[in-house]
Coordinates of C-alpha atoms in Angstrom, one line a residue:
Chain A
M7 CA -0.1 0.2 0.0
V8 CA 1.3 3.4 -0.8
G9 CA 0.2 5.9 1.8
A10 CA 0.0 9.8 1.2
K11 CA 3.2 10.1 3.4
E12 CA 5.0 7.7 1.3
A13 CA 4.0 8.9 -1.9
N14 CA 5.2 12.5 -0.9
L15 CA 8.7 11.1 0.1
V16 CA 8.9 9.2 -3.3
E17 CA 8.3 12.5 -5.0
R18 CA 10.8 14.4 -3.0
L19 CA 13.6 11.8 -3.4
E20 CA 12.8 11.6 -7.2
S21 CA 13.2 15.3 -7.7
Q22 CA 16.3 15.1 -5.4
A23 CA 17.9 12.5 -7.5
E24 CA 16.9 14.2 -10.6
H25 CA 18.7 17.4 -9.6
G26 CA 21.8 15.5 -8.6
G27 CA 21.2 15.9 -5.0
G28 CA 22.1 12.3 -4.1
G29 CA 19.7 9.9 -2.3
V30 CA 19.7 7.7 -5.2
W31 CA 20.0 4.4 -3.3
E32 CA 17.3 5.5 -0.9
Y33 CA 15.1 6.2 -3.9
L34 CA 15.8 2.8 -5.3
C35 CA 15.1 1.1 -1.9
L36 CA 12.0 2.9 -1.6
V37 CA 10.7 2.1 -5.0
R38 CA 11.4 -1.6 -4.2
K39 CA 9.7 -1.6 -0.9
L40 CA 6.6 0.2 -2.1
K41 CA 6.8 -1.9 -5.3
L42 CA 6.3 0.9 -7.7
R43 CA 6.7 0.4 -11.4
R44 CA 9.1 3.4 -12.3
S45 CA 11.3 1.4 -14.6
D46 CA 12.9 4.3 -16.7
K47 CA 13.9 6.2 -13.4
V48 CA 15.1 2.8 -11.7
L49 CA 17.1 1.9 -15.0
K50 CA 18.7 5.4 -15.1
Y51 CA 19.8 5.8 -11.4
G52 CA 20.5 2.1 -11.0
L53 CA 22.9 2.0 -13.8
Q54 CA 24.6 5.2 -12.3
I55 CA 25.4 3.1 -9.2
L56 CA 26.3 0.0 -11.1
K57 CA 28.7 1.9 -13.5
D58 CA 30.4 3.3 -10.5
S59 CA 32.6 0.6 -8.9
K60 CA 33.1 2.7 -5.7
A61 CA 29.4 3.1 -5.1
R62 CA 28.7 -0.4 -5.9
S63 CA 31.1 -2.0 -3.5
K64 CA 29.7 0.3 -0.8
L65 CA 26.4 -1.7 -1.1
G66 CA 27.9 -5.0 -0.2
G67 CA 25.5 -7.7 -0.6
E68 CA 22.6 -5.4 -1.5
E69 CA 24.5 -5.1 -4.8
W70 CA 23.0 -8.1 -6.2
T71 CA 19.4 -7.0 -5.2
L72 CA 20.1 -3.8 -7.2
Y73 CA 21.3 -6.0 -10.2
E74 CA 17.9 -7.7 -10.2
Q75 CA 16.1 -4.5 -9.9
V76 CA 17.8 -2.9 -12.8
A77 CA 17.6 -6.1 -14.9
I78 CA 13.8 -6.0 -14.5
A79 CA 13.5 -2.5 -15.1
A80 CA 15.7 -2.7 -18.3
M81 CA 13.4 -5.4 -19.5
D82 CA 10.4 -3.2 -18.8
C83 CA 12.1 -0.2 -21.0
H84 CA 13.3 -2.8 -23.5
C85 CA 16.8 -2.1 -22.9
F86 CA 17.8 -5.9 -23.6
S87 CA 21.6 -5.4 -23.8
V88 CA 21.6 -4.0 -20.1
A89 CA 19.0 -6.6 -18.9
K90 CA 21.3 -9.4 -20.4
D91 CA 24.4 -7.9 -18.8
C92 CA 22.7 -7.9 -15.4
V93 CA 21.4 -11.4 -15.7
K94 CA 24.7 -12.5 -16.8
S95 CA 26.6 -11.2 -14.0
L96 CA 23.7 -12.5 -11.5
Q97 CA 24.2 -16.0 -13.1
K98 CA 28.0 -15.9 -12.5
K99 CA 27.5 -15.2 -9.0
F100 CA 24.6 -17.4 -8.3
P101 CA 24.5 -20.4 -10.7
E102 CA 21.8 -22.8 -10.1
S103 CA 19.7 -20.1 -8.6
L104 CA 16.1 -20.3 -8.9
R105 CA 15.7 -16.6 -8.7
V106 CA 18.1 -15.9 -11.5
G107 CA 16.4 -18.8 -13.6
R108 CA 13.2 -16.8 -13.1
L109 CA 14.9 -13.7 -14.5
E110 CA 16.1 -15.5 -17.5
G111 CA 12.7 -16.7 -18.3
M112 CA 11.4 -13.1 -17.9
L113 CA 14.2 -12.0 -20.3
L114 CA 13.0 -14.4 -22.8
E115 CA 9.5 -13.3 -22.2
A116 CA 10.6 -9.7 -22.7
T117 CA 12.2 -10.3 -26.0
G118 CA 9.1 -12.0 -27.3
S119 CA 10.1 -15.5 -27.6
W120 CA 7.1 -16.8 -25.8
E121 CA 7.8 -20.5 -26.3
A122 CA 11.3 -20.5 -25.0
A123 CA 10.1 -18.6 -22.0
E124 CA 7.3 -21.0 -21.3
K125 CA 9.7 -24.0 -21.6
A126 CA 12.2 -22.3 -19.2
Y127 CA 9.3 -21.7 -16.6
D128 CA 8.1 -25.3 -17.1
R129 CA 11.5 -26.6 -16.5
L130 CA 11.9 -24.6 -13.1
L131 CA 8.5 -25.7 -12.3
E132 CA 9.6 -29.4 -12.4
D133 CA 11.9 -29.0 -9.5
N134 CA 9.5 -26.6 -7.6
P135 CA 6.0 -27.2 -8.6
L136 CA 4.5 -24.9 -5.9
D137 CA 6.7 -21.7 -6.5
Q138 CA 4.3 -18.9 -6.4
V139 CA 6.3 -16.3 -8.3
L140 CA 6.7 -18.9 -11.3
L141 CA 3.0 -19.8 -11.5
K142 CA 2.2 -16.1 -11.5
R143 CA 4.7 -15.6 -14.4
K144 CA 2.9 -18.2 -16.3
A145 CA -0.4 -16.4 -15.9
S146 CA 1.2 -13.1 -17.1
L147 CA 2.9 -14.8 -19.8
A148 CA -0.4 -15.9 -21.2
K149 CA -1.7 -12.4 -20.6
S150 CA 1.2 -10.7 -22.4
Q151 CA 0.5 -12.9 -25.4
G152 CA -3.1 -11.5 -25.4
N153 CA -4.6 -14.8 -24.4
T154 CA -6.7 -13.5 -21.3
S155 CA -8.9 -16.4 -21.1
A156 CA -5.9 -18.7 -20.5
S157 CA -4.5 -16.4 -18.2
V158 CA -7.7 -16.4 -16.2
E159 CA -7.8 -20.2 -16.1
I160 CA -4.2 -20.4 -14.8
L161 CA -5.0 -17.7 -12.1
N162 CA -8.1 -19.6 -11.0
K163 CA -6.1 -22.8 -10.6
Y164 CA -3.5 -20.9 -8.6
L165 CA -6.1 -19.3 -6.4
E166 CA -7.5 -22.7 -5.5
I167 CA -4.1 -23.4 -3.8
F168 CA -3.1 -19.9 -2.7
M169 CA -6.3 -18.3 -1.6
A170 CA -4.6 -15.7 0.6
D171 CA -2.8 -14.1 -2.3
Y172 CA -4.5 -10.8 -2.7
D173 CA -2.2 -9.7 -5.5
A174 CA -3.5 -12.6 -7.4
W175 CA -7.1 -11.6 -6.7
R176 CA -6.5 -8.3 -7.8
E177 CA -5.0 -9.3 -11.1
L178 CA -7.7 -11.8 -11.7
A179 CA -10.4 -9.1 -10.9
E180 CA -8.8 -6.7 -13.4
L181 CA -8.6 -9.6 -16.1
Y182 CA -12.3 -10.1 -15.5
V183 CA -13.2 -6.5 -15.9
S184 CA -11.2 -6.5 -19.0
Q185 CA -13.2 -9.3 -20.2
Q186 CA -16.4 -7.6 -19.0
M187 CA -17.3 -10.4 -16.7
Y188 CA -18.4 -8.1 -14.1
K189 CA -20.1 -10.8 -12.0
Q190 CA -16.9 -12.7 -11.6
A191 CA -14.9 -9.6 -11.1
A192 CA -17.2 -8.5 -8.1
F193 CA -16.6 -11.8 -6.4
C194 CA -12.8 -11.1 -6.7
Y195 CA -13.2 -7.6 -5.2
E196 CA -15.3 -9.1 -2.4
E197 CA -12.4 -11.4 -1.6
L198 CA -10.1 -8.5 -1.6
I199 CA -12.1 -6.5 0.7
L200 CA -12.4 -9.5 3.1
C201 CA -8.4 -9.7 2.8
Q202 CA -7.7 -6.1 3.3
P203 CA -10.8 -4.2 4.8
T204 CA -9.0 -1.1 5.3
V205 CA -8.0 -0.4 1.6
P206 CA -10.2 2.1 0.3
L207 CA -9.3 1.4 -3.5
H208 CA -10.6 -2.1 -3.2
H209 CA -13.9 -0.7 -1.8
L210 CA -14.2 1.9 -4.7
A211 CA -13.2 -0.8 -7.5
Y212 CA -16.0 -2.9 -6.1
A213 CA -18.4 -0.2 -6.1
E214 CA -17.5 0.8 -9.7
V215 CA -18.1 -3.0 -10.9
L216 CA -21.4 -2.8 -9.1
Y217 CA -22.3 0.5 -10.7
T218 CA -21.3 -0.9 -14.2
M219 CA -23.6 -3.9 -13.7
G220 CA -26.5 -1.6 -12.8
G221 CA -29.9 -2.7 -11.5
L222 CA -31.4 -1.1 -8.5
E223 CA -29.8 -3.4 -5.7
N224 CA -26.4 -3.2 -7.2
L225 CA -26.7 0.6 -7.5
Q226 CA -27.7 0.8 -3.9
T227 CA -24.8 -1.6 -2.8
A228 CA -22.5 0.6 -4.9
K229 CA -23.6 3.7 -3.2
K230 CA -22.8 2.1 0.1
Y231 CA -19.3 1.1 -1.0
Y232 CA -18.6 4.5 -2.4
A233 CA -19.5 5.9 0.9
S234 CA -17.1 3.5 2.8
T235 CA -14.4 4.7 0.4
I236 CA -15.1 8.3 1.5
D237 CA -15.1 7.1 5.0
L238 CA -11.7 5.4 4.6
T239 CA -10.1 8.2 2.7
G240 CA -11.3 11.2 4.9
G241 CA -13.2 12.6 1.8
K242 CA -10.3 13.0 -0.2
N243 CA -11.1 10.4 -3.1
T244 CA -12.7 12.6 -5.8
R245 CA -13.9 9.3 -7.8
A246 CA -15.8 8.2 -4.8
L247 CA -17.5 11.6 -4.4
F248 CA -18.4 11.5 -8.1
G249 CA -19.5 8.0 -7.7
I250 CA -22.2 9.0 -4.9
C251 CA -23.7 11.6 -7.2
M252 CA -23.8 9.2 -10.2
C253 CA -25.4 6.3 -8.0
T254 CA -28.0 8.8 -6.7
V255 CA -28.9 10.0 -10.2
A256 CA -29.0 6.4 -11.6
I257 CA -31.1 5.1 -8.6
N258 CA -33.7 8.0 -9.1
Q259 CA -33.9 7.2 -12.7
V260 CA -34.5 3.6 -11.9
T261 CA -37.3 4.2 -9.1
K262 CA -38.9 7.1 -11.1
G263 CA -42.6 6.5 -11.2
R264 CA -42.7 4.2 -8.4
N265 CA -43.9 5.0 -4.9
K266 CA -42.3 8.2 -3.9
E267 CA -42.2 7.5 -0.2
E268 CA -39.3 5.3 -0.5
K269 CA -37.2 8.2 -1.6
D270 CA -33.8 8.3 0.1
G271 CA -34.0 10.7 2.8
S272 CA -30.3 11.1 3.4
E273 CA -28.3 14.2 2.6
L274 CA -25.4 12.0 1.3
Q275 CA -25.4 13.2 -2.3
S276 CA -25.8 16.8 -1.5
L277 CA -23.0 16.7 1.0
A278 CA -20.7 14.9 -1.7
A279 CA -21.8 17.3 -4.4
G280 CA -20.8 20.2 -2.0
V281 CA -17.5 18.7 -1.3
L282 CA -16.8 18.2 -5.0
V283 CA -17.6 21.9 -5.6
K284 CA -15.3 23.1 -2.9
E285 CA -12.5 21.0 -4.0
Y286 CA -12.8 22.0 -7.7
K287 CA -13.0 25.7 -6.6
Q288 CA -9.6 25.1 -4.6
K289 CA -7.6 23.0 -6.9
A290 CA -8.9 22.9 -10.4
P291 CA -8.4 25.4 -13.1
K292 CA -10.9 28.5 -13.0
N293 CA -13.2 27.4 -15.9
L294 CA -13.8 23.9 -14.6
A295 CA -15.6 24.8 -11.3
P296 CA -18.6 26.6 -12.9
L297 CA -18.8 23.7 -15.4
L298 CA -19.2 21.2 -12.5
T299 CA -21.6 23.4 -10.7
T300 CA -23.9 23.5 -13.7
T301 CA -23.6 19.7 -14.3
L302 CA -24.4 19.1 -10.6
K303 CA -27.3 21.4 -10.9
N304 CA -28.8 19.6 -14.1
M305 CA -28.6 16.4 -12.0
K306 CA -30.4 18.2 -9.2
L307 CA -27.8 17.4 -6.7
I308 CA -27.3 21.0 -5.5
Chain B
M65 CA 13.3 15.2 24.4
G66 CA 16.2 16.8 26.4
V67 CA 13.9 18.1 29.1
G68 CA 11.8 14.9 29.2
F69 CA 14.9 12.9 29.7
G70 CA 16.1 15.1 32.4
V71 CA 12.6 14.9 34.2
G72 CA 12.7 11.2 33.9
V73 CA 16.1 10.9 35.5
I74 CA 15.2 13.1 38.4
G75 CA 11.9 11.0 38.7
L76 CA 13.9 7.8 38.9
L77 CA 16.3 9.5 41.5
F78 CA 12.9 10.5 43.6
L79 CA 11.8 7.0 43.6
A80 CA 15.2 5.6 44.7
H81 CA 15.4 8.1 47.5
A82 CA 11.9 7.2 48.5
A83 CA 13.0 3.6 48.7
Y84 CA 16.1 4.4 50.6
A85 CA 14.1 6.7 53.1
T86 CA 11.5 3.8 53.6
S87 CA 14.3 1.3 54.5
Q88 CA 15.9 3.8 56.8
Y89 CA 12.4 4.3 58.4
R90 CA 11.9 0.6 59.0
S91 CA 15.5 0.2 60.6
V92 CA 14.6 3.1 63.0
L93 CA 11.2 1.4 63.7
K94 CA 13.1 -1.9 64.5
I95 CA 15.3 0.0 67.0
L96 CA 12.1 1.7 68.5
E97 CA 10.4 -2.0 68.5
E98 CA 7.3 -0.6 66.8
E99 CA 5.1 -2.3 64.1
F100 CA 5.5 -1.2 60.4
S101 CA 2.2 -0.1 59.1
S102 CA 2.9 2.3 56.2
P103 CA 5.8 4.8 55.3
P104 CA 5.7 8.4 56.4
M105 CA 3.6 10.8 54.7
N106 CA 6.4 12.8 53.1
V107 CA 7.8 9.6 51.5
V108 CA 4.4 8.8 50.0
I109 CA 4.2 12.3 48.4
E110 CA 7.7 11.8 47.3
L111 CA 6.8 8.5 45.7
F112 CA 3.8 9.9 43.7
L113 CA 5.7 12.8 42.6
G114 CA 8.6 10.5 41.3
L115 CA 6.1 8.3 39.6
A116 CA 4.4 11.2 38.0
M117 CA 7.7 12.5 36.6
C118 CA 8.5 9.1 35.1
F119 CA 5.2 9.0 33.5
W120 CA 5.6 12.4 32.0
A121 CA 9.1 11.4 30.8
A122 CA 7.8 8.1 29.2
M123 CA 5.4 10.1 27.2
A124 CA 7.8 12.9 26.1
V125 CA 11.0 10.9 25.4
S126 CA 9.8 8.5 23.0
G127 CA 8.4 11.1 20.6
D128 CA 5.1 12.2 19.1
F129 CA 2.0 10.1 18.8
L130 CA 1.3 8.5 15.4
S131 CA -2.3 8.3 14.1
I132 CA -3.9 4.9 13.9
H133 CA -6.9 6.2 11.9
P134 CA -7.0 4.9 8.3
D135 CA -8.2 8.2 7.0
S136 CA -5.6 10.4 8.5
E137 CA -3.3 12.5 6.4
D138 CA -0.2 9.9 7.2
N139 CA -2.1 6.7 6.8
R140 CA -4.4 7.4 3.8
V141 CA -3.8 5.0 1.0
V142 CA -3.5 7.0 -2.2
S143 CA -2.6 4.2 -4.7
L144 CA -2.0 0.5 -4.7
P145 CA 1.5 -1.0 -5.6
G146 CA 2.0 -1.9 -9.3
N147 CA 1.3 -5.6 -9.0
L148 CA 5.1 -6.3 -10.2
D149 CA 4.5 -10.2 -9.9
F150 CA 2.2 -9.9 -12.9
M151 CA 4.3 -7.3 -14.8
T152 CA 4.1 -7.9 -18.6
F153 CA 6.6 -6.5 -21.1
N154 CA 4.5 -6.4 -24.2
H155 CA 3.4 -2.8 -24.0
R156 CA 4.0 0.4 -25.9
G157 CA 7.5 0.8 -24.5
R158 CA 8.4 -1.6 -27.4
V159 CA 8.1 1.2 -29.9
L160 CA 9.2 4.1 -27.6
P161 CA 12.8 3.3 -27.1
Y162 CA 14.5 4.0 -24.0
N163 CA 16.5 7.3 -24.1
Q164 CA 19.6 7.1 -22.0
N165 CA 19.3 10.8 -21.1

């Protein structure tokens, strides 16, 4: 999870490194710890350290972690010569290592030799049939070939064994959403909310899937989950605020013409709209705030 | 921090002195052959004073309190990690070659 404080720290270290103010190693460590995908920056600064033999020797054993990090970043940037060099030096240091074997597989995957990569993963899996990262790699290998349904199948099998792996649940949910299988995606998000009940972004994603599915019951549940997102973020999540407004409008449309006593008596939507207007006045460019106000007025929220 | 630490040390000295004074008092009672019921009032006051100072120091020395609310400014989750186990390399980076600078 990336908290607001950590996000600020990353920003600060990044600009510091960009202006040559040092702190490069701290930045790389933080990126690794928070599992961020900033491959171009990692490649640039990581190579800086790796090229400088004095700085490299200062790291001690951490040097090899850096090699791995830079190798993956280089693959992500399609800088295969750098990636090959890193993997080669890792292989020299740790022959027979499973972790380096995985990196080799990933390198094959990155260069587009899918079959070779698959073979490499299968060979490694023979010795360690329950290696989680390898199994996940196989799922993403199918995904990067555009074969989403195969990826879903592999992930489903994986989750039967490792049910507590919330990263995998998240990936599966995203795959289902991309396939427009919202019912299944909603199930995955339910699992995620059970695993990590305090992460507002799972609540938000669940609400969005429910809103997309439509229907009165789903819309009402979606509204509740948008509300819980607001609760968990202290009202700082603009998307959830908009979600409340949209849900209210959709619910009103569905229930139009039915008995009117059932009308939602809460002030939730007008409060959300009020916060939105306030936030836009403070932060957005000047011409956006009146636009939002008229839109919300048309939706009869303020 | 400096003040808190000093107060803590003084509080500990108070406690030690109270203990010493009590044992002295007991030995005096033994000579007078009286029963020990409770330490004298001024020692009890010293004891509580020392205790209060130690409490205060324990709060002050260890630094500020951190928020435990999930919606506080420090703990608020702003983004999820980039699911790196499921990283795929078949993306638009392929046609946007990396610029060394």
